[in-house]
mmCIF file of C-alpha atoms and ligand atoms in Angstrom:
data_model
loop_
_atom_site.group_PDB
_atom_site.id
_atom_site.type_symbol
_atom_site.label_atom_id
_atom_site.label_comp_id
_atom_site.label_asym_id
_atom_site.label_seq_id
_atom_site.Cartn_x
_atom_site.Cartn_y
_atom_site.Cartn_z
ATOM 1 C CA UNK A 1 53.425 13.953 48.865
ATOM 2 C CA UNK A 2 52.999 15.930 45.654
ATOM 3 C CA UNK A 3 50.253 18.521 45.826
ATOM 4 C CA UNK A 4 48.928 19.565 42.425
ATOM 5 C CA UNK A 5 46.505 22.300 41.570
ATOM 6 C CA UNK A 6 44.783 20.223 38.891
ATOM 7 C CA UNK A 7 43.983 16.617 38.080
ATOM 8 C CA UNK A 8 46.405 16.131 35.211
ATOM 9 C CA UNK A 9 49.712 14.286 35.168
ATOM 10 C CA UNK A 10 51.880 17.127 33.804
ATOM 11 C CA UNK A 11 53.176 20.267 35.508
ATOM 12 C CA UNK A 12 51.989 23.831 35.317
ATOM 13 C CA UNK A 13 54.498 26.547 36.246
ATOM 14 C CA UNK A 14 53.797 30.283 36.106
ATOM 15 C CA UNK A 15 55.953 33.394 36.263
ATOM 16 C CA UNK A 16 54.590 36.516 37.891
ATOM 17 C CA UNK A 17 55.792 39.958 38.830
ATOM 18 C CA UNK A 18 55.343 43.672 38.261
ATOM 19 C CA UNK A 19 56.426 45.440 35.074
ATOM 20 C CA UNK A 20 60.163 45.173 34.404
ATOM 21 C CA UNK A 21 60.811 42.218 36.679
ATOM 22 C CA UNK A 22 62.495 40.145 33.936
ATOM 23 C CA UNK A 23 59.882 37.367 33.775
ATOM 24 C CA UNK A 24 60.073 36.851 30.045
ATOM 25 C CA UNK A 25 63.838 36.295 30.005
ATOM 26 C CA UNK A 26 63.821 33.943 32.996
ATOM 27 C CA UNK A 27 60.816 31.949 31.831
ATOM 28 C CA UNK A 28 62.441 31.442 28.424
ATOM 29 C CA UNK A 29 65.684 30.287 30.091
ATOM 30 C CA UNK A 30 63.759 27.847 32.262
ATOM 31 C CA UNK A 31 62.043 26.402 29.179
ATOM 32 C CA UNK A 32 65.346 25.890 27.408
ATOM 33 C CA UNK A 33 66.713 24.167 30.516
ATOM 34 C CA UNK A 34 63.702 21.864 30.855
ATOM 35 C CA UNK A 35 63.789 20.963 27.174
ATOM 36 C CA UNK A 36 67.455 20.001 27.443
ATOM 37 C CA UNK A 37 66.579 17.905 30.494
ATOM 38 C CA UNK A 38 64.174 15.934 28.302
ATOM 39 C CA UNK A 39 60.805 17.371 29.328
ATOM 40 C CA UNK A 40 58.021 17.971 26.839
ATOM 41 C CA UNK A 41 57.688 21.683 27.586
ATOM 42 C CA UNK A 42 55.783 24.558 26.053
ATOM 43 C CA UNK A 43 56.249 28.232 26.765
ATOM 44 C CA UNK A 44 53.196 30.457 26.661
ATOM 45 C CA UNK A 45 51.906 33.786 28.015
ATOM 46 C CA UNK A 46 48.869 35.822 29.043
ATOM 47 C CA UNK A 47 46.918 37.709 27.999
ATOM 48 C CA UNK A 48 47.069 35.750 24.746
ATOM 49 C CA UNK A 49 48.520 32.388 23.781
ATOM 50 C CA UNK A 50 45.884 31.408 21.174
ATOM 51 C CA UNK A 51 44.499 33.257 18.125
ATOM 52 C CA UNK A 52 41.262 34.204 19.948
ATOM 53 C CA UNK A 53 43.068 35.144 23.170
ATOM 54 C CA UNK A 54 45.520 37.249 21.150
ATOM 55 C CA UNK A 55 42.629 39.211 19.683
ATOM 56 C CA UNK A 56 41.289 39.833 23.191
ATOM 57 C CA UNK A 57 44.815 40.889 24.213
ATOM 58 C CA UNK A 58 44.888 43.654 21.644
ATOM 59 C CA UNK A 59 41.544 45.031 22.891
ATOM 60 C CA UNK A 60 42.771 44.975 26.504
ATOM 61 C CA UNK A 61 46.129 46.609 25.871
ATOM 62 C CA UNK A 62 45.147 49.113 23.179
ATOM 63 C CA UNK A 63 45.855 52.669 24.251
ATOM 64 C CA UNK A 64 42.675 53.701 22.462
ATOM 65 C CA UNK A 65 40.561 51.928 25.072
ATOM 66 C CA UNK A 66 41.137 54.373 27.908
ATOM 67 C CA UNK A 67 37.435 54.247 28.743
ATOM 68 C CA UNK A 68 37.567 50.555 29.699
ATOM 69 C CA UNK A 69 36.003 50.037 33.132
ATOM 70 C CA UNK A 70 37.645 47.689 35.692
ATOM 71 C CA UNK A 71 34.865 45.108 35.438
ATOM 72 C CA UNK A 72 35.205 44.901 31.644
ATOM 73 C CA UNK A 73 38.969 44.616 32.028
ATOM 74 C CA UNK A 74 38.655 41.775 34.548
ATOM 75 C CA UNK A 75 36.303 39.799 32.300
ATOM 76 C CA UNK A 76 38.434 40.309 29.203
ATOM 77 C CA UNK A 77 41.496 38.910 30.973
ATOM 78 C CA UNK A 78 39.325 36.040 32.201
ATOM 79 C CA UNK A 79 37.906 35.455 28.705
ATOM 80 C CA UNK A 80 41.373 35.274 27.220
ATOM 81 C CA UNK A 81 42.379 32.883 30.017
ATOM 82 C CA UNK A 82 39.413 30.540 29.493
ATOM 83 C CA UNK A 83 40.346 30.124 25.831
ATOM 84 C CA UNK A 84 44.040 29.681 26.640
ATOM 85 C CA UNK A 85 43.438 27.124 29.405
ATOM 86 C CA UNK A 86 41.150 25.008 27.217
ATOM 87 C CA UNK A 87 43.086 25.248 23.990
ATOM 88 C CA UNK A 88 46.701 25.144 25.230
ATOM 89 C CA UNK A 89 47.262 24.493 28.945
ATOM 90 C CA UNK A 90 44.938 21.561 29.683
ATOM 91 C CA UNK A 91 45.802 19.556 26.523
ATOM 92 C CA UNK A 92 49.508 19.801 27.338
ATOM 93 C CA UNK A 93 49.382 18.897 31.032
ATOM 94 C CA UNK A 94 46.860 16.185 30.226
ATOM 95 C CA UNK A 95 49.489 14.376 28.149
ATOM 96 C CA UNK A 96 52.108 14.771 30.887
ATOM 97 C CA UNK A 97 53.965 17.824 29.562
ATOM 98 C CA UNK A 98 55.223 20.908 31.365
ATOM 99 C CA UNK A 99 53.586 24.280 30.680
ATOM 100 C CA UNK A 100 55.546 27.424 31.558
ATOM 101 C CA UNK A 101 53.306 30.482 31.429
ATOM 102 C CA UNK A 102 54.303 34.142 31.660
ATOM 103 C CA UNK A 103 51.493 35.556 33.870
ATOM 104 C CA UNK A 104 48.268 33.814 34.931
ATOM 105 C CA UNK A 105 45.586 34.237 37.632
ATOM 106 C CA UNK A 106 47.913 35.965 40.105
ATOM 107 C CA UNK A 107 48.186 38.824 37.591
ATOM 108 C CA UNK A 108 44.412 39.263 37.718
ATOM 109 C CA UNK A 109 44.553 39.238 41.517
ATOM 110 C CA UNK A 110 47.438 41.735 41.716
ATOM 111 C CA UNK A 111 46.216 44.097 38.957
ATOM 112 C CA UNK A 112 42.420 43.800 38.963
ATOM 113 C CA UNK A 113 41.663 42.708 42.553
ATOM 114 C CA UNK A 114 44.235 44.773 44.445
ATOM 115 C CA UNK A 115 45.374 47.617 42.154
ATOM 116 C CA UNK A 116 42.014 48.325 40.456
ATOM 117 C CA UNK A 117 40.236 47.622 43.739
ATOM 118 C CA UNK A 118 37.691 45.042 42.543
ATOM 119 C CA UNK A 119 38.573 42.901 45.549
ATOM 120 C CA UNK A 120 40.108 39.504 46.145
ATOM 121 C CA UNK A 121 36.899 37.484 46.571
ATOM 122 C CA UNK A 122 35.242 38.663 43.371
ATOM 123 C CA UNK A 123 38.301 38.213 41.180
ATOM 124 C CA UNK A 124 39.022 34.793 42.716
ATOM 125 C CA UNK A 125 35.498 33.610 41.953
ATOM 126 C CA UNK A 126 35.811 34.668 38.332
ATOM 127 C CA UNK A 127 39.160 32.852 38.069
ATOM 128 C CA UNK A 128 37.643 29.585 39.288
ATOM 129 C CA UNK A 129 35.210 29.689 36.419
ATOM 130 C CA UNK A 130 37.671 30.921 33.775
ATOM 131 C CA UNK A 131 40.349 28.316 34.539
ATOM 132 C CA UNK A 132 38.096 25.255 34.850
ATOM 133 C CA UNK A 133 39.710 24.862 38.264
ATOM 134 C CA UNK A 134 43.239 24.514 36.866
ATOM 135 C CA UNK A 135 45.878 26.348 38.894
ATOM 136 C CA UNK A 136 49.667 26.497 38.779
ATOM 137 C CA UNK A 137 51.647 23.902 40.752
ATOM 138 C CA UNK A 138 54.433 26.404 41.210
ATOM 139 C CA UNK A 139 54.690 30.165 40.718
ATOM 140 C CA UNK A 140 57.971 32.035 40.487
ATOM 141 C CA UNK A 141 57.377 35.616 41.523
ATOM 142 C CA UNK A 142 60.077 38.082 40.549
ATOM 143 C CA UNK A 143 59.858 41.036 42.888
ATOM 144 C CA UNK A 144 61.197 44.467 42.001
ATOM 145 C CA UNK A 145 60.735 47.952 43.518
ATOM 146 C CA UNK A 146 58.169 49.817 41.422
ATOM 147 C CA UNK A 147 60.354 52.688 40.181
ATOM 148 C CA UNK A 148 63.173 50.364 39.141
ATOM 149 C CA UNK A 149 60.805 48.012 37.322
ATOM 150 C CA UNK A 150 59.108 50.793 35.361
ATOM 151 C CA UNK A 151 62.450 52.328 34.540
ATOM 152 C CA UNK A 152 63.675 49.012 33.137
ATOM 153 C CA UNK A 153 60.479 48.522 31.119
ATOM 154 C CA UNK A 154 60.793 51.844 29.359
ATOM 155 C CA UNK A 155 64.564 51.767 28.919
ATOM 156 C CA UNK A 156 64.309 48.482 27.024
ATOM 157 C CA UNK A 157 62.375 50.397 24.373
ATOM 158 C CA UNK A 158 63.380 53.330 22.259
ATOM 159 C CA UNK A 159 64.148 56.003 24.881
ATOM 160 C CA UNK A 160 62.895 58.735 22.558
ATOM 161 C CA UNK A 161 59.500 57.126 22.154
ATOM 162 C CA UNK A 162 58.525 56.150 25.688
ATOM 163 C CA UNK A 163 54.967 57.434 25.485
ATOM 164 C CA UNK A 164 54.339 55.938 22.046
ATOM 165 C CA UNK A 165 55.378 52.405 22.966
ATOM 166 C CA UNK A 166 53.678 52.027 26.367
ATOM 167 C CA UNK A 167 50.508 49.911 26.454
ATOM 168 C CA UNK A 168 47.314 50.849 28.337
ATOM 169 C CA UNK A 169 48.383 49.147 31.584
ATOM 170 C CA UNK A 170 51.921 50.508 31.565
ATOM 171 C CA UNK A 171 50.513 54.015 31.222
ATOM 172 C CA UNK A 172 48.843 53.736 34.652
ATOM 173 C CA UNK A 173 50.364 56.006 37.288
ATOM 174 C CA UNK A 174 53.026 54.948 39.753
ATOM 175 C CA UNK A 175 50.480 54.541 42.579
ATOM 176 C CA UNK A 176 48.698 51.886 40.552
ATOM 177 C CA UNK A 177 51.950 50.022 39.954
ATOM 178 C CA UNK A 178 52.828 50.229 43.667
ATOM 179 C CA UNK A 179 49.507 48.607 44.484
ATOM 180 C CA UNK A 180 50.302 45.859 41.964
ATOM 181 C CA UNK A 181 53.577 45.095 43.706
ATOM 182 C CA UNK A 182 52.006 45.177 47.187
ATOM 183 C CA UNK A 183 49.239 42.932 45.881
ATOM 184 C CA UNK A 184 51.752 40.389 44.643
ATOM 185 C CA UNK A 185 53.532 40.359 47.999
ATOM 186 C CA UNK A 186 50.213 39.776 49.767
ATOM 187 C CA UNK A 187 49.454 36.852 47.469
ATOM 188 C CA UNK A 188 52.873 35.352 48.202
ATOM 189 C CA UNK A 189 52.150 35.568 51.927
ATOM 190 C CA UNK A 190 48.810 33.880 51.432
ATOM 191 C CA UNK A 191 50.263 30.935 49.494
ATOM 192 C CA UNK A 192 53.907 30.472 50.492
ATOM 193 C CA UNK A 193 54.014 26.827 49.385
ATOM 194 C CA UNK A 194 53.095 27.615 45.805
ATOM 195 C CA UNK A 195 54.479 31.115 45.301
ATOM 196 C CA UNK A 196 58.254 31.545 45.576
ATOM 197 C CA UNK A 197 59.446 35.148 45.666
ATOM 198 C CA UNK A 198 62.859 36.005 44.226
ATOM 199 C CA UNK A 199 64.602 39.365 44.262
ATOM 200 C CA UNK A 200 64.670 40.554 40.652
ATOM 201 C CA UNK A 201 67.433 43.037 41.425
ATOM 202 C CA UNK A 202 69.947 40.203 41.777
ATOM 203 C CA UNK A 203 72.162 39.254 38.825
ATOM 204 C CA UNK A 204 70.170 37.336 36.164
ATOM 205 C CA UNK A 205 72.449 34.283 36.447
ATOM 206 C CA UNK A 206 71.921 34.123 40.218
ATOM 207 C CA UNK A 207 68.158 34.326 39.785
ATOM 208 C CA UNK A 208 68.309 31.645 37.094
ATOM 209 C CA UNK A 209 70.215 29.262 39.404
ATOM 210 C CA UNK A 210 67.649 29.770 42.149
ATOM 211 C CA UNK A 211 64.788 29.145 39.742
ATOM 212 C CA UNK A 212 66.353 25.884 38.556
ATOM 213 C CA UNK A 213 66.782 24.750 42.167
ATOM 214 C CA UNK A 214 63.148 25.519 43.029
ATOM 215 C CA UNK A 215 61.787 23.888 39.865
ATOM 216 C CA UNK A 216 63.942 20.758 40.214
ATOM 217 C CA UNK A 217 62.779 20.222 43.749
ATOM 218 C CA UNK A 218 59.144 20.682 42.695
ATOM 219 C CA UNK A 219 59.377 18.301 39.734
ATOM 220 C CA UNK A 220 60.961 15.617 41.877
ATOM 221 C CA UNK A 221 58.395 15.937 44.692
HETATM 222 P P1 TYD B 301 52.504 42.214 28.588
HETATM 223 O O1 TYD B 301 52.990 43.001 27.411
HETATM 224 O O2 TYD B 301 52.253 40.768 28.385
HETATM 225 O O3 TYD B 301 53.378 42.562 29.817
HETATM 226 P P2 TYD B 301 54.564 41.950 30.612
HETATM 227 O O4 TYD B 301 55.728 41.929 29.686
HETATM 228 O O5 TYD B 301 54.669 42.935 31.729
HETATM 229 O O6 TYD B 301 54.131 40.587 31.094
HETATM 230 O O7 TYD B 301 51.189 42.961 29.104
HETATM 231 C C1 TYD B 301 50.326 42.401 29.971
HETATM 232 C C2 TYD B 301 49.761 43.482 30.856
HETATM 233 O O8 TYD B 301 48.502 43.048 31.357
HETATM 234 C C3 TYD B 301 50.636 43.764 32.066
HETATM 235 O O9 TYD B 301 50.591 45.142 32.360
HETATM 236 C C4 TYD B 301 49.931 43.023 33.183
HETATM 237 C C5 TYD B 301 48.490 43.045 32.767
HETATM 238 N N1 TYD B 301 47.657 41.912 33.231
HETATM 239 C C6 TYD B 301 46.577 42.153 34.070
HETATM 240 O O10 TYD B 301 46.332 43.296 34.467
HETATM 241 N N2 TYD B 301 45.786 41.090 34.445
HETATM 242 C C7 TYD B 301 46.002 39.822 33.989
HETATM 243 O O11 TYD B 301 45.256 38.880 34.346
HETATM 244 C C8 TYD B 301 47.123 39.596 33.115
HETATM 245 C C9 TYD B 301 47.406 38.218 32.591
HETATM 246 C C10 TYD B 301 47.924 40.668 32.762
#
């Protein structure tokens, strides 16, 4: 029997993982695959995904906002999510489409609940309200050791301008990013049916094949 995390006829798939895990590339590849297979699919991301949510995104990630307290951060991510869910995600799954989203509530749990230390219960409660109860049917979690992920993130950019191009979250110390990764692994243990963990150190084509296998079996369930 198909178990969905919402009451709509479409599918909601999210990608999660620490910095440098390759989510954006793999989620884009999955979208292209699903489109070719005839699905009505949209690719989106958080924080952002609508004009209002994109404005909130720039407040959250601006390096000028170093004074932002964890509670403010949690609510800003949630505010961006509420707008995104109502304006983009629900309308598309309501008409039977597939939404592929780069980051969603598990990011708030890994970063704000576990790494910032706000706590699982509090952040979960806020998510219930911000998402109107809509959750992903399937989450692909790309796992990567912290040092390797951060290294990849910064190497993708201009190596001479590492400091200048990092956003407020990426500038957090390595301990913070370790807690993010541990947080993700805890979440995967809590919800093994929904969250599928893949090793992001494998070759991109191997990871892609595994993702297609997991998604196909979900969509045909
Ligand atoms: P982004 O540039 O979208 O990063 P990435 O390419 O890593 O997905 O930046 C989003 C940052 O915000 C990233 O560091 C993760 C963080 N984040 C949270 O802390 N909580 C959240 O709920 C979300 C959606 C993202």
